Amino acid sequence: MTVCAPAELDRLYDYSGAGAHVVPLPRRNDPATVGVLRNACIGADVVHAHGLHASVRAALAVSGGVGLARTPLVTTWHGRPPADGARAGIVRLLERRTVRAAAVVLGTSSELVDRARRRGARDARLAPVTVPTAGGPVCLRDGKARAELGAVDRPLLMAVGALEPGRGYGTLLDAAREWRELDPQPLLVIAGEGRERAALQRRIVAEGLAVRIVGRRDDVAELLAAADIAVLPSRWEARSLLAQEALRLGVPLVATAVGGVPELVGDAAELVPYGDPAALAAAVRGLLEDAERRMDLAAAGRVQARTWPSEDDTIAHVLSVYDELAATR
């Protein structure tokens, strides 16, 4: 197998260590990327691109390469939030270009599959991707983690994700204002980095909110397991990593009813509209005041998690698509 990716991703995910031949790619906006991909794809039985930008470049490489015209292209849509304004039209054009070039489009949620079909996909299929399970046991409500975060004698709320527009952190801080009346006042911890961090931090200080931003962490599972409630306020998600980890760990989840979230969590989470701080605050407050409901959600989350495909299931499904396409060449 050959993996085409920026060199820093090989260092992060160790494709080489897994036995792949790695072809380093230039930066995403470098026009040389298509040429590098075209050369790497020569002789391939199947080309598989992940995400919209990679799919656009892979489609150009396959369609313009000598001897590549019949090489099937698979593209996976892991998730892309709806675009606004003029950008929405550009995104639609790129999506149409990629799905029409692809032999198969794999969507990680039913909503993405439907969108690919609306864009003109010949063959769009559901291919949910599951987060690998943690390597070892995780201690729920770990006292050490709670002490480190400053939540020994107060409820701990946990949010995880990039501090970027569309992730709903402004709404989350609006909700945190309403939790100030609670006794004890819960502590909201946000693990993540991004361009909105400085603005969020200024607001936390100016409004005196019980919120801590702890940056990017490599112990997210341990922090999440220590929480009383996980919170996902995003504008859009396909198969949220936070939602999957929370349900597996039995941590009650309050999430926005957007994208693939309802399909992913079923009845095992409290769902609220996006951008509604009052609904978000009320859902969290209700859970904090109802220990029995929290226990019910914890149990339901573990049951729901067992309905998701395993890592082996995910791999087997993708390999079956490769075999199918290679056999038709």
Tab-separated table of C-alpha atoms in Angstrom:
chain	number	residue	atom	x	y	z
A	1	MET	CA	0.000	0.000	0.000
A	2	THR	CA	1.148	3.525	-0.802
A	3	VAL	CA	0.076	6.472	1.361
A	4	CYS	CA	0.349	9.984	-0.065
A	5	ALA	CA	0.359	12.552	2.735
A	6	PRO	CA	2.340	15.489	4.108
A	7	ALA	CA	5.471	14.349	5.925
A	8	GLU	CA	4.195	15.648	9.258
A	9	LEU	CA	1.232	13.262	9.103
A	10	ASP	CA	3.576	10.308	8.700
A	11	ARG	CA	5.387	11.451	11.826
A	12	LEU	CA	2.074	11.752	13.637
A	13	TYR	CA	0.389	8.522	12.490
A	14	ASP	CA	3.456	6.430	11.584
A	15	TYR	CA	2.239	5.114	8.233
A	16	SER	CA	5.768	3.889	7.548
A	17	GLY	CA	5.822	1.940	10.784
A	18	ALA	CA	2.596	0.215	9.735
A	19	GLY	CA	4.302	-1.028	6.573
A	20	ALA	CA	3.074	1.548	4.057
A	21	HIS	CA	5.212	3.131	1.371
A	22	VAL	CA	4.875	6.864	2.046
A	23	VAL	CA	5.005	9.506	-0.683
A	24	PRO	CA	5.399	12.953	0.929
A	25	LEU	CA	3.090	15.581	-0.533
A	26	PRO	CA	3.766	19.310	-0.854
A	27	ARG	CA	1.582	21.774	1.002
A	28	ARG	CA	-2.113	21.547	0.118
A	29	ASN	CA	-2.167	24.684	-2.064
A	30	ASP	CA	0.995	23.756	-3.978
A	31	PRO	CA	0.070	23.020	-7.635
A	32	ALA	CA	2.829	20.376	-7.699
A	33	THR	CA	0.646	18.167	-5.497
A	34	VAL	CA	-1.407	16.865	-8.427
A	35	GLY	CA	1.730	15.851	-10.330
A	36	VAL	CA	3.139	14.003	-7.321
A	37	LEU	CA	-0.174	12.194	-6.860
A	38	ARG	CA	-0.370	11.324	-10.562
A	39	ASN	CA	3.035	9.644	-10.470
A	40	ALA	CA	2.228	7.812	-7.239
A	41	CYS	CA	-1.042	6.459	-8.674
A	42	ILE	CA	0.561	4.794	-11.694
A	43	GLY	CA	-0.015	1.060	-11.397
A	44	ALA	CA	-2.559	1.367	-8.583
A	45	ASP	CA	-5.551	-0.968	-8.546
A	46	VAL	CA	-7.624	1.519	-6.522
A	47	VAL	CA	-7.080	5.112	-5.385
A	48	HIS	CA	-8.745	6.160	-2.130
A	49	ALA	CA	-8.947	9.817	-1.088
A	50	HIS	CA	-10.136	11.074	2.292
A	51	GLY	CA	-11.843	14.449	2.537
A	52	LEU	CA	-12.901	17.005	-0.061
A	53	HIS	CA	-9.554	18.667	-0.803
A	54	ALA	CA	-7.721	15.355	-1.157
A	55	SER	CA	-10.536	14.030	-3.350
A	56	VAL	CA	-10.380	17.008	-5.718
A	57	ARG	CA	-6.642	16.521	-6.217
A	58	ALA	CA	-6.948	12.755	-6.547
A	59	ALA	CA	-9.691	13.179	-9.182
A	60	LEU	CA	-7.454	15.533	-11.167
A	61	ALA	CA	-4.517	13.147	-10.870
A	62	VAL	CA	-6.454	10.077	-11.978
A	63	SER	CA	-8.332	11.779	-14.802
A	64	GLY	CA	-5.242	13.385	-16.287
A	65	GLY	CA	-2.690	10.622	-15.920
A	66	VAL	CA	-1.506	8.375	-18.730
A	67	GLY	CA	-2.842	4.868	-18.111
A	68	LEU	CA	-4.940	6.020	-15.127
A	69	ALA	CA	-8.270	6.609	-16.869
A	70	ARG	CA	-9.695	3.271	-15.709
A	71	THR	CA	-8.235	3.368	-12.190
A	72	PRO	CA	-11.240	3.468	-9.824
A	73	LEU	CA	-11.375	6.297	-7.322
A	74	VAL	CA	-12.945	5.873	-3.881
A	75	THR	CA	-13.586	8.945	-1.783
A	76	THR	CA	-14.601	9.054	1.856
A	77	TRP	CA	-16.549	11.973	3.269
A	78	HIS	CA	-15.721	12.057	6.943
A	79	GLY	CA	-17.546	15.277	7.507
A	80	ARG	CA	-17.749	18.803	6.293
A	81	PRO	CA	-20.010	21.424	7.874
A	82	PRO	CA	-22.344	23.356	5.593
A	83	ALA	CA	-20.648	26.396	4.045
A	84	ASP	CA	-22.147	29.893	3.966
A	85	GLY	CA	-22.362	32.613	1.350
A	86	ALA	CA	-20.246	32.528	-1.789
A	87	ARG	CA	-18.114	29.730	-0.352
A	88	ALA	CA	-21.161	27.440	-0.308
A	89	GLY	CA	-21.341	27.556	-4.103
A	90	ILE	CA	-17.655	26.709	-4.460
A	91	VAL	CA	-17.998	23.785	-2.057
A	92	ARG	CA	-20.985	22.438	-4.012
A	93	LEU	CA	-19.006	22.595	-7.254
A	94	LEU	CA	-16.057	20.761	-5.688
A	95	GLU	CA	-18.362	18.136	-4.230
A	96	ARG	CA	-20.031	17.569	-7.612
A	97	ARG	CA	-16.628	17.295	-9.281
A	98	THR	CA	-15.373	14.672	-6.860
A	99	VAL	CA	-18.490	12.496	-6.600
A	100	ARG	CA	-18.853	12.303	-10.372
A	101	ALA	CA	-15.221	11.240	-10.704
A	102	ALA	CA	-15.527	8.618	-7.957
A	103	ALA	CA	-16.564	5.038	-8.557
A	104	VAL	CA	-17.766	4.855	-4.943
A	105	VAL	CA	-18.390	7.556	-2.352
A	106	LEU	CA	-18.275	6.397	1.269
A	107	GLY	CA	-20.031	8.593	3.826
A	108	THR	CA	-19.483	8.236	7.565
A	109	SER	CA	-23.096	9.215	8.263
A	110	SER	CA	-26.402	8.786	6.437
A	111	GLU	CA	-26.633	12.542	5.998
A	112	LEU	CA	-23.321	12.588	4.113
A	113	VAL	CA	-24.450	9.687	1.915
A	114	ASP	CA	-27.645	11.578	1.050
A	115	ARG	CA	-25.641	14.701	0.265
A	116	ALA	CA	-23.309	12.786	-2.043
A	117	ARG	CA	-26.327	11.386	-3.905
A	118	ARG	CA	-27.790	14.871	-4.283
A	119	ARG	CA	-24.477	15.994	-5.780
A	120	GLY	CA	-24.676	13.256	-8.417
A	121	ALA	CA	-22.780	10.292	-6.959
A	122	ARG	CA	-23.215	7.106	-8.989
A	123	ASP	CA	-22.653	4.893	-5.954
A	124	ALA	CA	-22.784	6.309	-2.421
A	125	ARG	CA	-22.652	4.015	0.608
A	126	LEU	CA	-22.704	4.308	4.381
A	127	ALA	CA	-19.298	3.501	5.887
A	128	PRO	CA	-19.263	4.522	9.553
A	129	VAL	CA	-15.809	4.885	11.076
A	130	THR	CA	-15.399	3.980	14.724
A	131	VAL	CA	-12.811	5.397	17.075
A	132	PRO	CA	-10.372	2.668	18.213
A	133	THR	CA	-10.965	1.639	21.801
A	134	ALA	CA	-8.532	2.841	24.434
A	135	GLY	CA	-5.480	0.669	24.929
A	136	GLY	CA	-6.020	0.132	28.628
A	137	PRO	CA	-8.566	0.592	31.416
A	138	VAL	CA	-9.705	4.123	32.194
A	139	CYS	CA	-10.705	5.045	35.742
A	140	LEU	CA	-14.130	6.697	35.842
A	141	ARG	CA	-14.523	9.810	38.036
A	142	ASP	CA	-10.769	9.710	38.694
A	143	GLY	CA	-10.091	11.820	41.772
A	144	LYS	CA	-6.562	12.735	40.687
A	145	ALA	CA	-7.764	14.115	37.365
A	146	ARG	CA	-10.557	16.055	39.048
A	147	ALA	CA	-8.109	17.528	41.564
A	148	GLU	CA	-5.774	18.614	38.764
A	149	LEU	CA	-8.641	20.368	37.017
A	150	GLY	CA	-9.963	21.966	40.207
A	151	ALA	CA	-13.249	20.076	40.469
A	152	VAL	CA	-12.959	18.062	43.675
A	153	ASP	CA	-16.096	19.410	45.352
A	154	ARG	CA	-18.035	20.594	42.327
A	155	PRO	CA	-19.501	19.071	39.148
A	156	LEU	CA	-17.131	18.750	36.209
A	157	LEU	CA	-18.322	19.387	32.640
A	158	MET	CA	-16.028	18.455	29.759
A	159	ALA	CA	-15.901	19.676	26.147
A	160	VAL	CA	-13.259	18.606	23.632
A	161	GLY	CA	-12.439	19.889	20.168
A	162	ALA	CA	-10.659	22.474	18.060
A	163	LEU	CA	-11.335	26.059	19.116
A	164	GLU	CA	-12.614	27.082	15.720
A	165	PRO	CA	-15.752	28.808	14.364
A	166	GLY	CA	-18.738	26.511	14.170
A	167	ARG	CA	-17.787	24.453	17.204
A	168	GLY	CA	-20.332	26.269	19.362
A	169	TYR	CA	-18.047	27.499	22.133
A	170	GLY	CA	-19.655	30.944	22.182
A	171	THR	CA	-23.007	29.293	22.918
A	172	LEU	CA	-21.295	27.116	25.532
A	173	LEU	CA	-19.963	30.202	27.339
A	174	ASP	CA	-23.445	31.749	27.172
A	175	ALA	CA	-24.738	28.621	28.919
A	176	ALA	CA	-21.925	28.807	31.481
A	177	ARG	CA	-23.261	32.210	32.548
A	178	GLU	CA	-26.519	30.533	33.548
A	179	TRP	CA	-24.718	27.877	35.607
A	180	ARG	CA	-23.279	30.541	37.912
A	181	GLU	CA	-26.473	30.393	39.967
A	182	LEU	CA	-25.984	26.706	40.755
A	183	ASP	CA	-24.558	25.630	44.110
A	184	PRO	CA	-21.999	24.232	43.796
A	185	GLN	CA	-21.194	25.950	40.523
A	186	PRO	CA	-19.968	23.441	37.930
A	187	LEU	CA	-16.562	23.820	36.329
A	188	LEU	CA	-16.463	23.622	32.542
A	189	VAL	CA	-13.173	22.368	31.099
A	190	ILE	CA	-12.449	22.721	27.380
A	191	ALA	CA	-9.615	20.669	25.881
A	192	GLY	CA	-8.474	21.938	22.497
A	193	GLU	CA	-6.519	24.542	20.569
A	194	GLY	CA	-7.391	26.895	17.747
A	195	ARG	CA	-7.681	30.449	16.527
A	196	GLU	CA	-10.592	31.296	18.839
A	197	ARG	CA	-8.697	30.515	22.034
A	198	ALA	CA	-7.595	34.083	22.790
A	199	ALA	CA	-11.085	35.527	22.252
A	200	LEU	CA	-12.695	32.807	24.362
A	201	GLN	CA	-10.153	33.312	27.144
A	202	ARG	CA	-10.743	37.072	27.191
A	203	ARG	CA	-14.455	36.483	27.541
A	204	ILE	CA	-13.985	33.940	30.337
A	205	VAL	CA	-11.933	36.457	32.320
A	206	ALA	CA	-14.166	39.453	31.558
A	207	GLU	CA	-17.357	37.623	32.595
A	208	GLY	CA	-15.858	35.708	35.496
A	209	LEU	CA	-16.969	32.334	34.106
A	210	ALA	CA	-16.079	29.033	35.775
A	211	VAL	CA	-14.387	27.771	32.629
A	212	ARG	CA	-10.853	26.479	32.022
A	213	ILE	CA	-9.240	26.010	28.628
A	214	VAL	CA	-6.513	23.393	29.017
A	215	GLY	CA	-5.263	23.254	25.433
A	216	ARG	CA	-4.470	20.164	23.421
A	217	ARG	CA	-4.091	17.115	25.667
A	218	ASP	CA	-2.946	13.538	25.105
A	219	ASP	CA	-4.963	12.292	28.092
A	220	VAL	CA	-8.421	13.286	26.847
A	221	ALA	CA	-9.914	9.873	27.670
A	222	GLU	CA	-8.791	10.193	31.297
A	223	LEU	CA	-10.126	13.751	31.603
A	224	LEU	CA	-13.415	12.782	29.980
A	225	ALA	CA	-13.792	9.755	32.243
A	226	ALA	CA	-13.416	12.050	35.254
A	227	ALA	CA	-16.298	14.270	34.119
A	228	ASP	CA	-19.885	14.215	35.314
A	229	ILE	CA	-21.203	15.352	31.921
A	230	ALA	CA	-19.702	15.737	28.435
A	231	VAL	CA	-20.903	18.627	26.275
A	232	LEU	CA	-20.859	18.834	22.459
A	233	PRO	CA	-22.188	22.233	21.245
A	234	SER	CA	-21.105	22.021	17.563
A	235	ARG	CA	-22.914	23.467	14.587
A	236	TRP	CA	-22.311	20.230	12.679
A	237	GLU	CA	-20.720	16.817	13.267
A	238	ALA	CA	-20.641	13.546	11.336
A	239	ARG	CA	-19.413	10.896	13.797
A	240	SER	CA	-18.144	12.984	16.688
A	241	LEU	CA	-15.080	11.557	18.445
A	242	LEU	CA	-16.174	13.145	21.717
A	243	ALA	CA	-19.630	11.565	21.485
A	244	GLN	CA	-18.166	8.141	20.773
A	245	GLU	CA	-15.679	8.309	23.643
A	246	ALA	CA	-18.255	9.657	26.100
A	247	LEU	CA	-20.809	6.935	25.367
A	248	ARG	CA	-18.194	4.189	25.516
A	249	LEU	CA	-17.021	5.460	28.891
A	250	GLY	CA	-20.534	5.842	30.248
A	251	VAL	CA	-20.274	9.629	30.625
A	252	PRO	CA	-23.674	11.348	30.132
A	253	LEU	CA	-23.660	13.492	27.008
A	254	VAL	CA	-25.478	16.705	26.087
A	255	ALA	CA	-25.090	17.394	22.369
A	256	THR	CA	-26.576	19.451	19.575
A	257	ALA	CA	-29.017	17.572	17.318
A	258	VAL	CA	-27.035	18.227	14.136
A	259	GLY	CA	-25.540	16.233	11.270
A	260	GLY	CA	-24.892	12.610	12.141
A	261	VAL	CA	-25.144	13.059	15.913
A	262	PRO	CA	-28.743	11.815	16.379
A	263	GLU	CA	-28.002	8.728	14.262
A	264	LEU	CA	-24.804	8.076	16.219
A	265	VAL	CA	-26.142	8.411	19.772
A	266	GLY	CA	-29.758	7.273	19.402
A	267	ASP	CA	-31.566	7.706	22.720
A	268	ALA	CA	-28.336	7.608	24.728
A	269	ALA	CA	-27.811	11.387	25.009
A	270	GLU	CA	-29.678	14.603	25.686
A	271	LEU	CA	-30.018	16.470	22.383
A	272	VAL	CA	-30.597	20.226	22.063
A	273	PRO	CA	-30.853	22.662	19.127
A	274	TYR	CA	-27.643	24.277	17.895
A	275	GLY	CA	-27.058	27.857	19.016
A	276	ASP	CA	-29.609	27.744	21.863
A	277	PRO	CA	-27.754	28.508	25.116
A	278	ALA	CA	-30.928	28.341	27.223
A	279	ALA	CA	-31.711	24.819	26.009
A	280	LEU	CA	-28.093	23.741	26.507
A	281	ALA	CA	-27.945	25.210	30.011
A	282	ALA	CA	-31.280	23.640	30.954
A	283	ALA	CA	-30.254	20.188	29.704
A	284	VAL	CA	-27.022	20.262	31.716
A	285	ARG	CA	-28.783	21.620	34.793
A	286	GLY	CA	-31.428	18.924	34.530
A	287	LEU	CA	-28.805	16.183	34.460
A	288	LEU	CA	-26.863	17.667	37.361
A	289	GLU	CA	-30.054	17.618	39.424
A	290	ASP	CA	-31.068	14.083	38.399
A	291	ALA	CA	-28.521	11.406	39.345
A	292	GLU	CA	-30.852	8.622	38.216
A	293	ARG	CA	-31.125	10.107	34.719
A	294	ARG	CA	-27.330	10.357	34.549
A	295	MET	CA	-27.027	6.676	35.452
A	296	ASP	CA	-29.644	5.756	32.842
A	297	LEU	CA	-27.738	7.668	30.154
A	298	ALA	CA	-24.445	6.098	31.217
A	299	ALA	CA	-25.921	2.609	30.808
A	300	ALA	CA	-27.654	3.504	27.542
A	301	GLY	CA	-24.417	4.963	26.168
A	302	ARG	CA	-22.526	1.725	26.665
A	303	VAL	CA	-25.341	-0.226	25.022
A	304	GLN	CA	-25.426	2.181	22.061
A	305	ALA	CA	-21.645	1.955	21.658
A	306	ARG	CA	-21.913	-1.807	21.223
A	307	THR	CA	-24.066	-1.238	18.111
A	308	TRP	CA	-21.229	0.591	16.321
A	309	PRO	CA	-18.928	-1.311	13.967
A	310	SER	CA	-15.614	-2.432	15.388
A	311	GLU	CA	-12.265	-1.341	14.007
A	312	ASP	CA	-12.009	-4.732	12.255
A	313	ASP	CA	-15.500	-4.254	10.768
A	314	THR	CA	-14.479	-0.868	9.382
A	315	ILE	CA	-11.331	-2.248	7.772
A	316	ALA	CA	-13.130	-5.284	6.332
A	317	HIS	CA	-15.805	-3.084	4.758
A	318	VAL	CA	-13.285	-0.836	3.006
A	319	LEU	CA	-11.251	-3.822	1.787
A	320	SER	CA	-14.416	-5.381	0.342
A	321	VAL	CA	-14.993	-2.191	-1.669
A	322	TYR	CA	-11.415	-2.353	-2.973
A	323	ASP	CA	-11.853	-6.015	-3.993
A	324	GLU	CA	-15.129	-5.236	-5.734
A	325	LEU	CA	-13.645	-2.395	-7.765
A	326	ALA	CA	-10.392	-4.157	-8.587
A	327	ALA	CA	-12.336	-7.129	-9.929
A	328	THR	CA	-14.224	-4.939	-12.398
A	329	ARG	CA	-11.144	-3.346	-14.019
